[in-house]
Coordinates of N, CA and C in Angstrom, one line a residue:
E1 N 3.9 -17.7 -7.2 CA 2.7 -17.1 -6.6 C 2.5 -15.7 -6.9
H2 N 3.6 -14.9 -7.0 CA 3.5 -13.5 -7.4 C 2.9 -13.3 -8.8
N3 N 3.2 -14.2 -9.7 CA 2.7 -14.1 -11.0 C 1.2 -14.3 -11.0
K4 N 0.7 -15.3 -10.2 CA -0.8 -15.5 -10.1 C -1.5 -14.3 -9.6
L5 N -0.8 -13.6 -8.7 CA -1.5 -12.4 -8.1 C -1.4 -11.2 -9.0
Q6 N -0.6 -11.3 -10.1 CA -0.4 -10.2 -11.1 C 0.2 -8.9 -10.4
M7 N 1.3 -9.1 -9.8 CA 2.0 -8.0 -9.1 C 3.0 -7.4 -10.1
N8 N 3.1 -6.0 -10.0 CA 4.1 -5.3 -10.7 C 5.3 -5.0 -9.8
A9 N 6.3 -4.3 -10.3 CA 7.5 -4.0 -9.5 C 7.1 -3.2 -8.3
L10 N 6.2 -2.3 -8.3 CA 5.8 -1.5 -7.2 C 5.2 -2.4 -6.1
H11 N 4.3 -3.3 -6.5 CA 3.8 -4.3 -5.5 C 4.9 -5.0 -4.8
L12 N 5.8 -5.5 -5.6 CA 6.9 -6.3 -5.0 C 7.8 -5.5 -4.1
A13 N 8.1 -4.3 -4.5 CA 9.0 -3.4 -3.6 C 8.2 -3.1 -2.3
A14 N 6.9 -2.8 -2.4 CA 6.2 -2.5 -1.2 C 6.1 -3.7 -0.3
M15 N 5.8 -4.9 -0.9 CA 5.7 -6.1 -0.1 C 7.0 -6.5 0.6
N16 N 8.1 -6.2 0.0 CA 9.4 -6.6 0.5 C 10.1 -5.5 1.3
G17 N 9.4 -4.4 1.5 CA 9.9 -3.3 2.4 C 11.0 -2.5 1.8
H18 N 11.1 -2.4 0.5 CA 12.1 -1.6 -0.1 C 11.7 -0.1 -0.3
A19 N 11.7 0.6 0.7 CA 11.2 2.0 0.7 C 12.0 2.9 -0.4
D20 N 13.3 2.6 -0.5 CA 14.0 3.4 -1.5 C 13.6 3.1 -2.9
I21 N 13.2 1.9 -3.2 CA 12.7 1.5 -4.6 C 11.3 2.1 -4.8
V22 N 10.5 2.0 -3.8 CA 9.1 2.5 -3.8 C 9.2 4.0 -4.1
A23 N 10.1 4.7 -3.4 CA 10.3 6.2 -3.6 C 10.8 6.5 -5.0
F24 N 11.7 5.7 -5.5 CA 12.2 5.9 -6.8 C 11.1 5.7 -7.9
L25 N 10.4 4.6 -7.7 CA 9.3 4.3 -8.7 C 8.2 5.3 -8.7
I26 N 7.9 5.8 -7.5 CA 6.9 6.9 -7.4 C 7.4 8.2 -8.0
T27 N 8.6 8.5 -7.7 CA 9.2 9.7 -8.3 C 9.3 9.7 -9.8
E28 N 9.7 8.6 -10.3 CA 9.8 8.4 -11.8 C 8.4 8.4 -12.4
S29 N 7.5 7.8 -11.8 CA 6.1 7.8 -12.3 C 5.5 9.2 -12.3
L30 N 5.8 10.0 -11.2 CA 5.3 11.4 -11.2 C 5.9 12.3 -12.2
R31 N 7.1 11.9 -12.6 CA 7.8 12.7 -13.7 C 7.3 12.4 -15.1
S32 N 6.7 11.3 -15.2 CA 6.2 10.9 -16.5 C 5.0 11.8 -16.9
S33 N 4.9 11.9 -18.2 CA 3.8 12.7 -18.7 C 2.5 12.0 -18.4
P34 N 1.3 12.7 -18.2 CA 0.1 12.0 -17.8 C -0.4 11.0 -18.8
G35 N -0.1 11.1 -20.1 CA -0.6 10.1 -21.1 C 0.4 9.0 -21.3
S36 N 1.6 9.1 -20.9 CA 2.6 8.0 -21.3 C 2.4 6.8 -20.3
R37 N 2.7 5.7 -20.9 CA 2.7 4.4 -20.1 C 3.9 3.6 -20.5
S38 N 4.6 3.2 -19.5 CA 5.8 2.3 -19.8 C 5.3 0.9 -19.6
S39 N 6.0 0.0 -20.3 CA 5.7 -1.4 -20.2 C 6.0 -1.9 -18.7
L40 N 6.9 -1.2 -18.0 CA 7.2 -1.6 -16.7 C 6.1 -1.5 -15.7
G41 N 5.2 -0.6 -16.0 CA 4.0 -0.4 -15.1 C 3.0 -1.5 -15.2
K42 N 3.1 -2.3 -16.3 CA 2.1 -3.3 -16.6 C 2.7 -4.7 -16.6
L43 N 3.9 -4.8 -16.2 CA 4.6 -6.1 -16.3 C 3.9 -7.2 -15.4
H44 N 3.9 -8.4 -15.9 CA 3.4 -9.5 -15.1 C 4.3 -10.7 -15.5
S45 N 4.1 -11.9 -14.9 CA 4.7 -13.1 -15.3 C 6.2 -13.2 -14.9
S46 N 6.9 -14.1 -15.6 CA 8.3 -14.2 -15.3 C 9.2 -13.0 -15.6
Q47 N 8.7 -12.2 -16.5 CA 9.5 -11.0 -16.9 C 9.5 -10.0 -15.7
M48 N 8.5 -10.1 -14.8 CA 8.5 -9.3 -13.6 C 9.7 -9.5 -12.7
S49 N 10.0 -10.7 -12.4 CA 11.1 -11.0 -11.5 C 12.4 -10.5 -12.1
R50 N 12.6 -10.6 -13.4 CA 13.8 -10.1 -14.0 C 13.9 -8.6 -13.9
N51 N 12.8 -7.9 -14.2 CA 12.8 -6.5 -14.1 C 12.9 -6.0 -12.7
Y52 N 12.3 -6.7 -11.7 CA 12.4 -6.3 -10.3 C 13.8 -6.4 -9.9
S53 N 14.5 -7.5 -10.2 CA 15.8 -7.6 -9.7 C 16.7 -6.6 -10.4
S54 N 16.5 -6.2 -11.6 CA 17.3 -5.2 -12.2 C 17.1 -3.8 -11.5
I55 N 15.8 -3.6 -11.1 CA 15.6 -2.4 -10.4 C 16.3 -2.4 -9.0
N56 N 16.2 -3.6 -8.4 CA 16.8 -3.8 -7.1 C 18.3 -3.6 -7.2
D57 N 18.9 -4.1 -8.2 CA 20.4 -4.1 -8.4 C 20.9 -2.7 -8.8
N58 N 20.1 -2.0 -9.7 CA 20.6 -0.8 -10.2 C 19.4 0.1 -10.7
E59 N 19.1 1.1 -9.9 CA 17.9 1.9 -10.3 C 18.1 2.6 -11.7
N60 N 19.3 2.8 -12.1 CA 19.5 3.4 -13.4 C 19.0 2.5 -14.6
N61 N 18.9 1.2 -14.4 CA 18.3 0.4 -15.4 C 16.9 0.8 -15.8
V62 N 16.1 1.2 -14.8 CA 14.8 1.6 -15.1 C 14.8 2.9 -16.0
S63 N 15.6 3.9 -15.6 CA 15.7 5.1 -16.3 C 16.1 4.9 -17.8
K64 N 17.0 4.0 -18.0 CA 17.4 3.7 -19.4 C 16.3 3.1 -20.3
R65 N 15.3 2.5 -19.7 CA 14.3 1.9 -20.5 C 13.2 2.9 -20.9
G66 N 13.2 4.1 -20.3 CA 12.2 5.1 -20.7 C 11.4 5.5 -19.5
K67 N 10.3 6.2 -19.7 CA 9.5 6.7 -18.7 C 8.8 5.5 -18.0
V68 N 8.6 5.7 -16.7 CA 7.9 4.7 -15.8 C 6.6 5.3 -15.4
K69 N 5.5 4.5 -15.5 CA 4.2 5.0 -15.1 C 3.5 3.9 -14.4
F70 N 3.3 4.1 -13.1 CA 2.6 3.1 -12.3 C 1.3 3.7 -11.8
D71 N 0.3 2.9 -11.7 CA -0.9 3.3 -11.0 C -0.7 2.9 -9.5
I72 N -0.5 3.8 -8.6 CA -0.2 3.6 -7.2 C -1.3 2.7 -6.6
N73 N -2.5 2.8 -7.1 CA -3.6 2.0 -6.6 C -3.9 0.7 -7.3
Q74 N -3.1 0.3 -8.2 CA -3.3 -0.9 -9.0 C -3.5 -2.1 -8.1
Q75 N -4.5 -2.8 -8.4 CA -4.8 -4.0 -7.5 C -4.3 -5.3 -8.2
T76 N -3.9 -6.2 -7.3 CA -3.5 -7.5 -7.8 C -4.8 -8.3 -8.0
S77 N -4.7 -9.6 -8.4 CA -5.9 -10.4 -8.6 C -6.7 -10.6 -7.3
D78 N -6.1 -10.4 -6.1 CA -6.8 -10.5 -4.9 C -7.2 -9.1 -4.3
F79 N -7.1 -8.1 -5.2 CA -7.5 -6.8 -4.9 C -6.5 -6.0 -4.0
S80 N -5.3 -6.5 -3.7 CA -4.4 -5.8 -2.9 C -3.6 -4.8 -3.7
T81 N -3.5 -3.6 -3.1 CA -2.7 -2.5 -3.6 C -1.3 -2.6 -3.0
P82 N -0.4 -1.8 -3.6 CA 0.9 -1.8 -2.9 C 0.8 -1.4 -1.5
L83 N -0.1 -0.4 -1.1 CA -0.3 0.0 0.2 C -0.7 -1.2 1.1
H84 N -1.7 -2.0 0.6 CA -2.1 -3.2 1.4 C -0.9 -4.0 1.7
L85 N -0.1 -4.3 0.8 CA 1.1 -5.2 1.0 C 2.0 -4.6 2.0
A86 N 2.3 -3.3 1.9 CA 3.2 -2.7 2.9 C 2.7 -2.8 4.3
C87 N 1.3 -2.6 4.4 CA 0.7 -2.6 5.7 C 0.6 -4.0 6.3
K88 N 0.3 -5.0 5.4 CA 0.2 -6.4 5.8 C 1.6 -6.9 6.4
Y89 N 2.7 -6.4 5.8 CA 4.0 -6.9 6.3 C 4.7 -5.9 7.2
G90 N 4.0 -4.8 7.6 CA 4.5 -3.9 8.6 C 5.6 -3.1 8.2
H91 N 5.7 -2.7 6.9 CA 6.8 -1.9 6.4 C 6.5 -0.4 6.5
C92 N 6.7 0.1 7.7 CA 6.4 1.5 8.0 C 7.0 2.5 7.1
E93 N 8.3 2.3 6.8 CA 9.0 3.3 5.9 C 8.3 3.3 4.5
V94 N 7.9 2.2 4.0 CA 7.2 2.2 2.7 C 5.9 2.9 2.8
V95 N 5.1 2.6 3.9 CA 3.8 3.3 4.1 C 4.0 4.8 4.2
K96 N 5.0 5.2 5.0 CA 5.3 6.6 5.1 C 5.7 7.2 3.8
T97 N 6.5 6.6 3.0 CA 6.9 7.1 1.7 C 5.7 7.3 0.8
M98 N 4.8 6.3 0.8 CA 3.6 6.4 0.0 C 2.7 7.6 0.4
V99 N 2.4 7.6 1.7 CA 1.5 8.6 2.3 C 2.1 10.0 2.1
E100 N 3.4 10.2 2.3 CA 4.0 11.5 2.2 C 4.2 12.0 0.7
R101 N 4.5 11.1 -0.2 CA 4.8 11.5 -1.6 C 3.6 11.6 -2.5
L102 N 2.5 11.0 -2.0 CA 1.3 11.0 -2.9 C 0.2 11.9 -2.2
D103 N 0.2 13.1 -2.6 CA -0.8 14.0 -2.0 C -2.1 13.7 -2.5
S104 N -3.1 13.8 -1.6 CA -4.5 13.5 -2.0 C -5.1 14.4 -3.0
G105 N -4.5 15.6 -3.2 CA -5.1 16.5 -4.2 C -4.6 16.4 -5.6
K106 N -3.6 15.5 -5.8 CA -3.0 15.4 -7.1 C -3.6 14.2 -7.9
S107 N -3.3 14.2 -9.1 CA -3.9 13.1 -10.0 C -3.3 11.7 -9.6
H108 N -2.2 11.7 -8.9 CA -1.6 10.5 -8.4 C -2.0 10.2 -6.9
S109 N -3.2 10.4 -6.6 CA -3.6 10.3 -5.2 C -3.7 8.9 -4.7
L110 N -3.2 8.7 -3.5 CA -3.2 7.3 -2.9 C -4.6 7.0 -2.3
N111 N -5.2 5.9 -2.7 CA -6.4 5.5 -2.1 C -6.2 4.7 -0.9
V112 N -6.1 5.4 0.2 CA -5.8 4.9 1.5 C -6.9 3.9 2.0
N113 N -8.0 4.0 1.4 CA -9.2 3.2 1.8 C -9.5 2.1 0.8
A114 N -8.6 1.7 0.0 CA -8.9 0.7 -1.0 C -9.2 -0.6 -0.3
R115 N -10.0 -1.5 -0.9 CA -10.5 -2.7 -0.3 C -9.9 -3.9 -1.0
D116 N -9.5 -4.9 -0.2 CA -9.0 -6.2 -0.8 C -10.1 -7.2 -0.9
K117 N -9.8 -8.4 -1.2 CA -10.8 -9.4 -1.4 C -11.7 -9.7 -0.2
M118 N -11.2 -9.4 1.0 CA -12.0 -9.5 2.2 C -12.6 -8.2 2.7
S119 N -12.5 -7.2 1.8 CA -13.0 -5.9 2.0 C -12.3 -5.1 3.2
C120 N -11.0 -5.6 3.3 CA -10.2 -4.9 4.3 C -9.4 -3.8 3.7
T121 N -9.3 -2.7 4.4 CA -8.5 -1.6 4.0 C -7.1 -1.8 4.6
P122 N -6.1 -1.0 4.1 CA -4.8 -1.1 4.7 C -4.8 -1.0 6.2
L123 N -5.6 -0.1 6.7 CA -5.7 0.1 8.2 C -6.1 -1.2 8.9
H124 N -7.1 -1.9 8.3 CA -7.5 -3.2 8.9 C -6.2 -4.1 9.0
L125 N -5.5 -4.2 7.9 CA -4.3 -5.1 7.9 C -3.3 -4.8 8.9
A126 N -3.0 -3.5 8.9 CA -2.0 -3.0 9.9 C -2.4 -3.3 11.3
T127 N -3.7 -3.1 11.6 CA -4.3 -3.4 12.9 C -4.3 -4.8 13.3
M128 N -4.6 -5.7 12.3 CA -4.6 -7.1 12.6 C -3.3 -7.7 13.1
D129 N -2.2 -7.2 12.6 CA -0.9 -7.7 13.0 C -0.2 -6.8 14.0
G130 N -0.9 -5.8 14.5 CA -0.4 -5.0 15.6 C 0.7 -4.0 15.3
Y131 N 0.7 -3.6 14.0 CA 1.8 -2.6 13.6 C 1.4 -1.2 14.0
T132 N 1.6 -0.9 15.2 CA 1.3 0.4 15.8 C 1.9 1.6 15.0
N133 N 3.1 1.5 14.6 CA 3.8 2.5 13.8 C 3.1 2.7 12.5
V134 N 2.7 1.7 11.8 CA 2.0 1.8 10.5 C 0.7 2.4 10.7
V135 N 0.0 2.0 11.7 CA -1.4 2.6 12.0 C -1.2 4.1 12.2
E136 N -0.2 4.5 13.0 CA 0.0 5.9 13.2 C 0.2 6.7 11.9
V137 N 1.0 6.1 11.0 CA 1.2 6.8 9.7 C -0.1 6.9 8.9
L138 N -0.8 5.8 8.9 CA -2.1 5.8 8.1 C -3.1 6.8 8.7
L139 N -3.1 6.9 10.0 CA -4.0 7.9 10.6 C -3.7 9.3 10.3
S140 N -2.5 9.6 9.9 CA -2.1 10.9 9.5 C -2.7 11.3 8.1
H141 N -3.2 10.4 7.4 CA -3.7 10.7 6.0 C -5.1 11.3 6.2
P142 N -5.3 12.4 5.6 CA -6.6 13.2 5.8 C -7.9 12.4 5.3
K143 N -7.7 11.4 4.5 CA -8.9 10.7 3.9 C -9.1 9.3 4.5
I144 N -8.3 9.0 5.6 CA -8.5 7.7 6.2 C -9.9 7.5 6.8
D145 N -10.4 6.3 6.5 CA -11.7 6.0 7.0 C -11.5 5.0 8.2
V146 N -11.5 5.5 9.4 CA -11.2 4.7 10.6 C -12.4 3.8 10.9
N147 N -13.6 4.0 10.3 CA -14.8 3.3 10.6 C -15.1 2.3 9.5
A148 N -14.2 2.0 8.6 CA -14.5 1.0 7.5 C -14.8 -0.3 8.1
V149 N -15.8 -1.0 7.5 CA -16.2 -2.3 8.0 C -15.8 -3.4 6.9
N150 N -15.1 -4.4 7.3 CA -14.7 -5.4 6.4 C -15.8 -6.5 6.2
S151 N -15.5 -7.6 5.4 CA -16.5 -8.6 5.2 C -16.9 -9.4 6.4
D152 N -16.1 -9.3 7.5 CA -16.4 -10.0 8.7 C -17.1 -9.0 9.7
S153 N -17.6 -7.9 9.2 CA -18.3 -6.8 9.9 C -17.4 -6.3 11.0
Q154 N -16.1 -6.2 10.8 CA -15.2 -5.6 11.8 C -14.6 -4.3 11.3
T155 N -14.5 -3.4 12.3 CA -13.8 -2.2 12.0 C -12.4 -2.3 12.6
P156 N -11.4 -1.5 12.2 CA -10.1 -1.6 12.9 C -10.2 -1.5 14.4
L157 N -11.1 -0.7 15.0 CA -11.2 -0.6 16.4 C -11.6 -2.0 17.0
I158 N -12.6 -2.6 16.4 CA -13.0 -4.0 16.9 C -11.8 -5.0 16.8
I159 N -11.1 -4.9 15.7 CA -10.0 -5.8 15.6 C -8.9 -5.6 16.6
A160 N -8.6 -4.3 16.8 CA -7.6 -3.9 17.8 C -8.0 -4.3 19.2
S161 N -9.3 -4.2 19.5 CA -9.8 -4.5 20.8 C -9.8 -6.0 21.0
R162 N -10.2 -6.8 20.0 CA -10.1 -8.3 20.1 C -8.7 -8.8 20.3
N163 N -7.8 -8.1 19.6 CA -6.4 -8.5 19.7 C -5.6 -7.9 20.9
E164 N -6.4 -7.2 21.8 CA -5.8 -6.6 22.9 C -4.6 -5.7 22.6
S165 N -4.7 -5.0 21.5 CA -3.6 -4.0 21.0 C -3.9 -2.7 21.6
T166 N -3.5 -2.5 22.9 CA -3.9 -1.3 23.6 C -3.4 0.0 23.0
N167 N -2.2 -0.1 22.4 CA -1.7 1.2 21.8 C -2.5 1.5 20.5
I168 N -2.9 0.5 19.8 CA -3.7 0.8 18.6 C -5.1 1.3 18.9
V169 N -5.7 0.7 20.0 CA -7.0 1.1 20.4 C -6.9 2.6 20.9
S170 N -5.9 2.9 21.6 CA -5.7 4.3 22.0 C -5.5 5.2 20.8
L171 N -4.7 4.9 19.9 CA -4.6 5.7 18.7 C -5.9 5.9 17.9
L172 N -6.7 4.8 17.8 CA -7.9 4.9 17.1 C -9.0 5.7 17.8
L173 N -9.0 5.6 19.2 CA -9.9 6.3 20.0 C -9.6 7.8 20.0
S174 N -8.4 8.2 19.7 CA -8.0 9.6 19.7 C -8.3 10.2 18.4
T175 N -8.8 9.5 17.4 CA -9.2 10.0 16.1 C -10.5 10.6 16.2
P176 N -10.7 11.9 15.9 CA -12.0 12.6 16.0 C -13.1 11.9 15.3
S177 N -12.9 11.3 14.2 CA -14.0 10.7 13.5 C -14.4 9.3 13.8
I178 N -13.8 8.8 14.9 CA -14.1 7.4 15.2 C -15.5 7.2 15.8
H179 N -16.1 6.1 15.3 CA -17.4 5.8 15.9 C -17.2 4.7 16.9
R180 N -17.5 5.0 18.1 CA -17.2 4.1 19.2 C -18.3 3.1 19.4
D181 N -19.5 3.3 18.8 CA -20.6 2.4 18.9 C -20.8 1.4 17.8
I182 N -19.9 1.3 16.9 CA -20.1 0.3 15.8 C -19.9 -1.1 16.4
Q183 N -20.8 -2.0 16.1 CA -20.8 -3.3 16.7 C -20.7 -4.4 15.6

């Protein structure tokens, strides 16, 4: 299934909650020169699982292969970014690593409002499953769009209200840019 979605090592690490590997891949990618591209950043198919396990077993294996360059916002075939996957599975440490290490002013900026196939942002996904700690980290990002509407015409506030996620509703309502009247 991972091969069909065209996931790279960063997607897999984010989905599986490996904050240390996400941090390593981001750090290595930031060290790479702007024009260089490693084959690791574009891997798909069965080769992906072999490279991912080598990263998981020994981070030095990646360094020996050369520079690593990942697009932090690269989307899978269902338009999920690594951030979407970390939020969907409630991996707060991964989300925190991505938000803290990828400043919005740099060339490697994190698109915290990327849309998946259902037009959901990472905030929608974290809200759907009630991951209050993940929502809190996402709300710390200066470019977060708390009023984004998905393909079901729902904002994170509507989702949190329907799910009776009182803590998330409270967090969203305390955000200065929240629109309380979106229906």
